Amino acid sequence: PRRGTWFALTQGTMGIDIKAGGRKATAKSGRTAPVSENLYLRLLVKLYRFLARRTDAKFNKVVLKRLFSSRVNRPPLSIKNIAKFMEREGNEGKTAVVISTVTDDVRFLEVPKLTICALRFTHTARARILQAGGECLTLDQLALRSPEGEDTVLLRGCKSHRESAKHFGAPGTPHSHVKPFVRSKGRKFEKARGRRASRGYRN
């Protein structure tokens, strides 16, 4: 062996240093606290940590876990979708709880009276909910009203509705509907071989 390797072997510097007891292959993954340093979010986490610990309600544990989530894992929900869920049988008169942003939908013409609790409301969404006679609650107000999540419907948005999700996968392969990254959509852009039957073949 080379001199450097022999020196390393004789000095006993090989191997990695692991903590006593070894590494735990079944260690829990996932967040145990939010990465965000937002003071108000941190206060909500403090509140729901207490409620999750001191009550048996699973609702508080789920809310706490969702408060830890990154923004990608907290997709927004529109008032149109919230209204659709709240129309379902058994949901009348309950409070919709969304651990993300509630957004407006201009295609939704008549907003019903809704009681919604969320982390954030966009300006227009809040205005339309209040104009319809509804309520916009914060999570600390909800904790006072229903500390165990009674008469609430916990909702969340769809993660795959992001623009970036349309590009996941391999575009141009047979039966693939993946959106390619193209500079512009037109006759001259990625419309030749493989895209038109008259140019070799079409996928």
PDB file of C-alpha atoms in Angstrom:
ATOM      1  CA  PRO A   1       0.000   0.000   0.000  1.00  0.00           C
ATOM      2  CA  ARG A   2       0.951   3.627  -0.460  1.00  0.00           C
ATOM      3  CA  ARG A   3       2.642   5.398   2.433  1.00  0.00           C
ATOM      4  CA  GLY A   4      -0.442   7.555   3.211  1.00  0.00           C
ATOM      5  CA  THR A   5      -2.778   4.535   3.412  1.00  0.00           C
ATOM      6  CA  TRP A   6      -0.349   2.603   5.643  1.00  0.00           C
ATOM      7  CA  PHE A   7      -0.008   5.628   7.928  1.00  0.00           C
ATOM      8  CA  ALA A   8      -3.813   5.906   8.216  1.00  0.00           C
ATOM      9  CA  LEU A   9      -4.130   2.188   9.040  1.00  0.00           C
ATOM     10  CA  THR A  10      -1.448   2.322  11.722  1.00  0.00           C
ATOM     11  CA  GLN A  11      -2.909   5.423  13.370  1.00  0.00           C
ATOM     12  CA  GLY A  12      -6.397   3.859  13.652  1.00  0.00           C
ATOM     13  CA  THR A  13      -8.242   6.735  11.937  1.00  0.00           C
ATOM     14  CA  MET A  14     -10.394   4.516   9.726  1.00  0.00           C
ATOM     15  CA  GLY A  15     -14.170   4.174  10.132  1.00  0.00           C
ATOM     16  CA  ILE A  16     -16.894   6.596  11.081  1.00  0.00           C
ATOM     17  CA  ASP A  17     -17.727   7.877  14.500  1.00  0.00           C
ATOM     18  CA  ILE A  18     -21.306   6.983  15.509  1.00  0.00           C
ATOM     19  CA  LYS A  19     -23.009   7.672  18.811  1.00  0.00           C
ATOM     20  CA  ALA A  20     -22.985   4.963  21.450  1.00  0.00           C
ATOM     21  CA  GLY A  21     -25.710   2.415  20.689  1.00  0.00           C
ATOM     22  CA  GLY A  22     -25.369   2.819  16.928  1.00  0.00           C
ATOM     23  CA  ARG A  23     -27.686   4.504  14.454  1.00  0.00           C
ATOM     24  CA  LYS A  24     -31.391   3.786  14.601  1.00  0.00           C
ATOM     25  CA  ALA A  25     -32.683   2.595  11.233  1.00  0.00           C
ATOM     26  CA  THR A  26     -36.325   2.987  12.328  1.00  0.00           C
ATOM     27  CA  ALA A  27     -35.988   6.587  13.552  1.00  0.00           C
ATOM     28  CA  LYS A  28     -39.018   8.771  12.918  1.00  0.00           C
ATOM     29  CA  SER A  29     -38.722  11.125   9.996  1.00  0.00           C
ATOM     30  CA  GLY A  30     -40.686  14.314   9.441  1.00  0.00           C
ATOM     31  CA  ARG A  31     -40.802  17.638  11.193  1.00  0.00           C
ATOM     32  CA  THR A  32     -41.235  18.125  14.913  1.00  0.00           C
ATOM     33  CA  ALA A  33     -41.311  21.912  14.655  1.00  0.00           C
ATOM     34  CA  PRO A  34     -41.891  24.460  11.877  1.00  0.00           C
ATOM     35  CA  VAL A  35     -38.865  25.656   9.919  1.00  0.00           C
ATOM     36  CA  SER A  36     -40.450  29.090   9.559  1.00  0.00           C
ATOM     37  CA  GLU A  37     -39.483  31.677  12.140  1.00  0.00           C
ATOM     38  CA  ASN A  38     -42.828  33.459  11.877  1.00  0.00           C
ATOM     39  CA  LEU A  39     -43.641  34.503  15.435  1.00  0.00           C
ATOM     40  CA  TYR A  40     -47.419  34.055  15.068  1.00  0.00           C
ATOM     41  CA  LEU A  41     -47.001  30.566  13.619  1.00  0.00           C
ATOM     42  CA  ARG A  42     -44.684  29.666  16.506  1.00  0.00           C
ATOM     43  CA  LEU A  43     -47.322  30.857  19.010  1.00  0.00           C
ATOM     44  CA  LEU A  44     -49.981  28.724  17.302  1.00  0.00           C
ATOM     45  CA  VAL A  45     -47.641  25.729  17.513  1.00  0.00           C
ATOM     46  CA  LYS A  46     -47.216  26.380  21.249  1.00  0.00           C
ATOM     47  CA  LEU A  47     -50.997  26.498  21.695  1.00  0.00           C
ATOM     48  CA  TYR A  48     -51.724  23.342  19.675  1.00  0.00           C
ATOM     49  CA  ARG A  49     -48.809  21.458  21.272  1.00  0.00           C
ATOM     50  CA  PHE A  50     -50.544  22.055  24.601  1.00  0.00           C
ATOM     51  CA  LEU A  51     -53.971  21.019  23.243  1.00  0.00           C
ATOM     52  CA  ALA A  52     -52.553  17.917  21.513  1.00  0.00           C
ATOM     53  CA  ARG A  53     -50.895  16.880  24.778  1.00  0.00           C
ATOM     54  CA  ARG A  54     -53.728  17.662  27.176  1.00  0.00           C
ATOM     55  CA  THR A  55     -56.737  16.494  25.127  1.00  0.00           C
ATOM     56  CA  ASP A  56     -57.485  13.125  23.565  1.00  0.00           C
ATOM     57  CA  ALA A  57     -58.839  14.689  20.351  1.00  0.00           C
ATOM     58  CA  LYS A  58     -56.999  13.577  17.211  1.00  0.00           C
ATOM     59  CA  PHE A  59     -58.063  16.869  15.590  1.00  0.00           C
ATOM     60  CA  ASN A  60     -55.468  18.832  17.602  1.00  0.00           C
ATOM     61  CA  LYS A  61     -52.674  16.396  16.704  1.00  0.00           C
ATOM     62  CA  VAL A  62     -53.502  16.698  12.989  1.00  0.00           C
ATOM     63  CA  VAL A  63     -53.640  20.517  13.173  1.00  0.00           C
ATOM     64  CA  LEU A  64     -50.275  20.582  14.968  1.00  0.00           C
ATOM     65  CA  LYS A  65     -48.683  18.339  12.332  1.00  0.00           C
ATOM     66  CA  ARG A  66     -50.024  20.526   9.518  1.00  0.00           C
ATOM     67  CA  LEU A  67     -48.698  23.670  11.208  1.00  0.00           C
ATOM     68  CA  PHE A  68     -45.194  22.177  10.858  1.00  0.00           C
ATOM     69  CA  SER A  69     -45.629  21.698   7.086  1.00  0.00           C
ATOM     70  CA  SER A  70     -43.744  23.525   4.356  1.00  0.00           C
ATOM     71  CA  ARG A  71     -45.684  25.732   1.938  1.00  0.00           C
ATOM     72  CA  VAL A  72     -45.651  23.066  -0.776  1.00  0.00           C
ATOM     73  CA  ASN A  73     -47.400  20.735   1.665  1.00  0.00           C
ATOM     74  CA  ARG A  74     -49.953  23.411   2.583  1.00  0.00           C
ATOM     75  CA  PRO A  75     -51.649  24.019  -0.778  1.00  0.00           C
ATOM     76  CA  PRO A  76     -54.268  26.817  -0.878  1.00  0.00           C
ATOM     77  CA  LEU A  77     -57.993  26.167  -1.012  1.00  0.00           C
ATOM     78  CA  SER A  78     -60.518  28.399  -2.799  1.00  0.00           C
ATOM     79  CA  ILE A  79     -63.844  29.537  -1.327  1.00  0.00           C
ATOM     80  CA  LYS A  80     -65.528  27.690  -4.211  1.00  0.00           C
ATOM     81  CA  ASN A  81     -64.083  24.344  -3.097  1.00  0.00           C
ATOM     82  CA  ILE A  82     -64.781  25.052   0.568  1.00  0.00           C
ATOM     83  CA  ALA A  83     -68.424  25.854  -0.266  1.00  0.00           C
ATOM     84  CA  LYS A  84     -68.660  22.589  -2.252  1.00  0.00           C
ATOM     85  CA  PHE A  85     -67.421  20.533   0.727  1.00  0.00           C
ATOM     86  CA  MET A  86     -69.635  22.361   3.211  1.00  0.00           C
ATOM     87  CA  GLU A  87     -72.750  21.650   1.115  1.00  0.00           C
ATOM     88  CA  ARG A  88     -72.371  17.915   1.748  1.00  0.00           C
ATOM     89  CA  GLU A  89     -74.807  16.167   4.014  1.00  0.00           C
ATOM     90  CA  GLY A  90     -73.936  16.550   7.680  1.00  0.00           C
ATOM     91  CA  ASN A  91     -71.632  19.531   7.156  1.00  0.00           C
ATOM     92  CA  GLU A  92     -74.260  22.293   7.381  1.00  0.00           C
ATOM     93  CA  GLY A  93     -73.574  24.822  10.139  1.00  0.00           C
ATOM     94  CA  LYS A  94     -70.075  23.475  10.844  1.00  0.00           C
ATOM     95  CA  THR A  95     -66.792  25.404  10.752  1.00  0.00           C
ATOM     96  CA  ALA A  96     -64.405  24.694   7.871  1.00  0.00           C
ATOM     97  CA  VAL A  97     -60.803  24.457   9.124  1.00  0.00           C
ATOM     98  CA  VAL A  98     -58.003  24.995   6.574  1.00  0.00           C
ATOM     99  CA  ILE A  99     -54.350  24.986   7.715  1.00  0.00           C
ATOM    100  CA  SER A 100     -53.273  27.090   4.732  1.00  0.00           C
ATOM    101  CA  THR A 101     -54.418  30.063   2.662  1.00  0.00           C
ATOM    102  CA  VAL A 102     -58.036  30.584   1.608  1.00  0.00           C
ATOM    103  CA  THR A 103     -58.196  32.166  -1.847  1.00  0.00           C
ATOM    104  CA  ASP A 104     -60.909  33.835  -3.920  1.00  0.00           C
ATOM    105  CA  ASP A 105     -62.374  32.425  -7.142  1.00  0.00           C
ATOM    106  CA  VAL A 106     -63.801  34.962  -9.591  1.00  0.00           C
ATOM    107  CA  ARG A 107     -65.785  32.208 -11.349  1.00  0.00           C
ATOM    108  CA  PHE A 108     -67.716  31.611  -8.119  1.00  0.00           C
ATOM    109  CA  LEU A 109     -70.523  34.147  -8.320  1.00  0.00           C
ATOM    110  CA  GLU A 110     -72.659  33.582  -5.222  1.00  0.00           C
ATOM    111  CA  VAL A 111     -70.775  32.952  -1.994  1.00  0.00           C
ATOM    112  CA  PRO A 112     -72.927  31.253   0.693  1.00  0.00           C
ATOM    113  CA  LYS A 113     -72.711  32.080   4.397  1.00  0.00           C
ATOM    114  CA  LEU A 114     -69.596  30.244   5.622  1.00  0.00           C
ATOM    115  CA  THR A 115     -67.631  30.050   8.863  1.00  0.00           C
ATOM    116  CA  ILE A 116     -64.006  29.421   7.930  1.00  0.00           C
ATOM    117  CA  CYS A 117     -60.931  29.146  10.125  1.00  0.00           C
ATOM    118  CA  ALA A 118     -57.594  29.414   8.304  1.00  0.00           C
ATOM    119  CA  LEU A 119     -53.957  30.469   8.641  1.00  0.00           C
ATOM    120  CA  ARG A 120     -54.424  33.203   6.024  1.00  0.00           C
ATOM    121  CA  PHE A 121     -57.156  34.722   3.859  1.00  0.00           C
ATOM    122  CA  THR A 122     -56.460  36.664   0.690  1.00  0.00           C
ATOM    123  CA  HIS A 123     -57.878  40.190   0.753  1.00  0.00           C
ATOM    124  CA  THR A 124     -60.709  39.494  -1.717  1.00  0.00           C
ATOM    125  CA  ALA A 125     -61.590  36.108  -0.181  1.00  0.00           C
ATOM    126  CA  ARG A 126     -61.999  37.692   3.269  1.00  0.00           C
ATOM    127  CA  ALA A 127     -64.101  40.534   1.834  1.00  0.00           C
ATOM    128  CA  ARG A 128     -66.448  38.146  -0.006  1.00  0.00           C
ATOM    129  CA  ILE A 129     -66.910  35.826   2.994  1.00  0.00           C
ATOM    130  CA  LEU A 130     -67.749  38.750   5.288  1.00  0.00           C
ATOM    131  CA  GLN A 131     -70.062  40.325   2.700  1.00  0.00           C
ATOM    132  CA  ALA A 132     -72.053  37.071   2.558  1.00  0.00           C
ATOM    133  CA  GLY A 133     -72.535  37.238   6.337  1.00  0.00           C
ATOM    134  CA  GLY A 134     -69.902  34.599   7.096  1.00  0.00           C
ATOM    135  CA  GLU A 135     -66.989  34.560   9.525  1.00  0.00           C
ATOM    136  CA  CYS A 136     -63.210  34.445   9.107  1.00  0.00           C
ATOM    137  CA  LEU A 137     -61.612  32.924  12.201  1.00  0.00           C
ATOM    138  CA  THR A 138     -58.006  32.508  13.283  1.00  0.00           C
ATOM    139  CA  LEU A 139     -56.777  29.239  14.806  1.00  0.00           C
ATOM    140  CA  ASP A 140     -56.482  30.743  18.312  1.00  0.00           C
ATOM    141  CA  GLN A 141     -60.148  31.838  18.107  1.00  0.00           C
ATOM    142  CA  LEU A 142     -61.055  28.301  17.046  1.00  0.00           C
ATOM    143  CA  ALA A 143     -59.161  26.858  20.045  1.00  0.00           C
ATOM    144  CA  LEU A 144     -61.449  28.865  22.355  1.00  0.00           C
ATOM    145  CA  ARG A 145     -64.627  27.886  20.472  1.00  0.00           C
ATOM    146  CA  SER A 146     -63.922  24.195  19.968  1.00  0.00           C
ATOM    147  CA  PRO A 147     -60.805  23.027  21.832  1.00  0.00           C
ATOM    148  CA  GLU A 148     -61.425  19.432  20.731  1.00  0.00           C
ATOM    149  CA  GLY A 149     -62.422  20.253  17.142  1.00  0.00           C
ATOM    150  CA  GLU A 150     -66.139  19.703  17.731  1.00  0.00           C
ATOM    151  CA  ASP A 151     -68.465  20.823  14.868  1.00  0.00           C
ATOM    152  CA  THR A 152     -65.547  21.352  12.482  1.00  0.00           C
ATOM    153  CA  VAL A 153     -64.617  19.967   9.060  1.00  0.00           C
ATOM    154  CA  LEU A 154     -60.871  19.763   8.465  1.00  0.00           C
ATOM    155  CA  LEU A 155     -60.056  20.414   4.798  1.00  0.00           C
ATOM    156  CA  ARG A 156     -56.948  20.713   2.654  1.00  0.00           C
ATOM    157  CA  GLY A 157     -56.113  21.655  -0.922  1.00  0.00           C
ATOM    158  CA  CYS A 158     -54.791  19.476  -3.724  1.00  0.00           C
ATOM    159  CA  LYS A 159     -50.984  19.183  -3.857  1.00  0.00           C
ATOM    160  CA  SER A 160     -50.820  18.153  -7.508  1.00  0.00           C
ATOM    161  CA  HIS A 161     -52.449  21.355  -8.808  1.00  0.00           C
ATOM    162  CA  ARG A 162     -49.161  23.246  -8.872  1.00  0.00           C
ATOM    163  CA  GLU A 163     -47.828  24.282 -12.275  1.00  0.00           C
ATOM    164  CA  SER A 164     -44.564  22.418 -11.573  1.00  0.00           C
ATOM    165  CA  ALA A 165     -46.475  19.127 -11.042  1.00  0.00           C
ATOM    166  CA  LYS A 166     -47.518  19.197 -14.721  1.00  0.00           C
ATOM    167  CA  HIS A 167     -43.837  18.850 -15.689  1.00  0.00           C
ATOM    168  CA  PHE A 168     -43.089  15.799 -13.478  1.00  0.00           C
ATOM    169  CA  GLY A 169     -42.227  12.721 -15.537  1.00  0.00           C
ATOM    170  CA  ALA A 170     -40.912  12.172 -19.052  1.00  0.00           C
ATOM    171  CA  PRO A 171     -42.511  14.219 -21.852  1.00  0.00           C
ATOM    172  CA  GLY A 172     -42.585  12.862 -25.400  1.00  0.00           C
ATOM    173  CA  THR A 173     -42.885   9.182 -24.497  1.00  0.00           C
ATOM    174  CA  PRO A 174     -45.878   7.087 -25.638  1.00  0.00           C
ATOM    175  CA  HIS A 175     -49.093   7.788 -23.681  1.00  0.00           C
ATOM    176  CA  SER A 176     -47.353  10.439 -21.567  1.00  0.00           C
ATOM    177  CA  HIS A 177     -49.273  13.635 -20.836  1.00  0.00           C
ATOM    178  CA  VAL A 178     -46.342  15.380 -19.185  1.00  0.00           C
ATOM    179  CA  LYS A 179     -45.945  19.037 -20.095  1.00  0.00           C
ATOM    180  CA  PRO A 180     -42.569  19.774 -21.761  1.00  0.00           C
ATOM    181  CA  PHE A 181     -40.543  22.891 -20.993  1.00  0.00           C
ATOM    182  CA  VAL A 182     -40.954  24.698 -24.332  1.00  0.00           C
ATOM    183  CA  ARG A 183     -39.961  28.293 -24.992  1.00  0.00           C
ATOM    184  CA  SER A 184     -43.215  28.980 -26.832  1.00  0.00           C
ATOM    185  CA  LYS A 185     -46.215  27.020 -28.108  1.00  0.00           C
ATOM    186  CA  GLY A 186     -46.233  27.292 -31.877  1.00  0.00           C
ATOM    187  CA  ARG A 187     -45.619  25.569 -35.209  1.00  0.00           C
ATOM    188  CA  LYS A 188     -41.828  25.947 -34.966  1.00  0.00           C
ATOM    189  CA  PHE A 189     -41.377  24.646 -31.410  1.00  0.00           C
ATOM    190  CA  GLU A 190     -41.047  20.879 -30.789  1.00  0.00           C
ATOM    191  CA  LYS A 191     -43.539  19.991 -33.506  1.00  0.00           C
ATOM    192  CA  ALA A 192     -41.373  17.787 -35.766  1.00  0.00           C
ATOM    193  CA  ARG A 193     -40.307  14.126 -35.469  1.00  0.00           C
ATOM    194  CA  GLY A 194     -42.194  12.362 -32.710  1.00  0.00           C
ATOM    195  CA  ARG A 195     -44.867  15.044 -32.512  1.00  0.00           C
ATOM    196  CA  ARG A 196     -46.502  14.768 -35.980  1.00  0.00           C
ATOM    197  CA  ALA A 197     -47.497  11.664 -37.955  1.00  0.00           C
ATOM    198  CA  SER A 198     -46.262  13.364 -41.146  1.00  0.00           C
ATOM    199  CA  ARG A 199     -42.757  13.684 -39.654  1.00  0.00           C
ATOM    200  CA  GLY A 200     -41.716  10.121 -38.941  1.00  0.00           C
ATOM    201  CA  TYR A 201     -44.064   9.166 -36.109  1.00  0.00           C
ATOM    202  CA  ARG A 202     -46.301  10.700 -33.443  1.00  0.00           C
ATOM    203  CA  ASN A 203     -46.329   9.756 -29.745  1.00  0.00           C
TER     204      ASN A 203
END
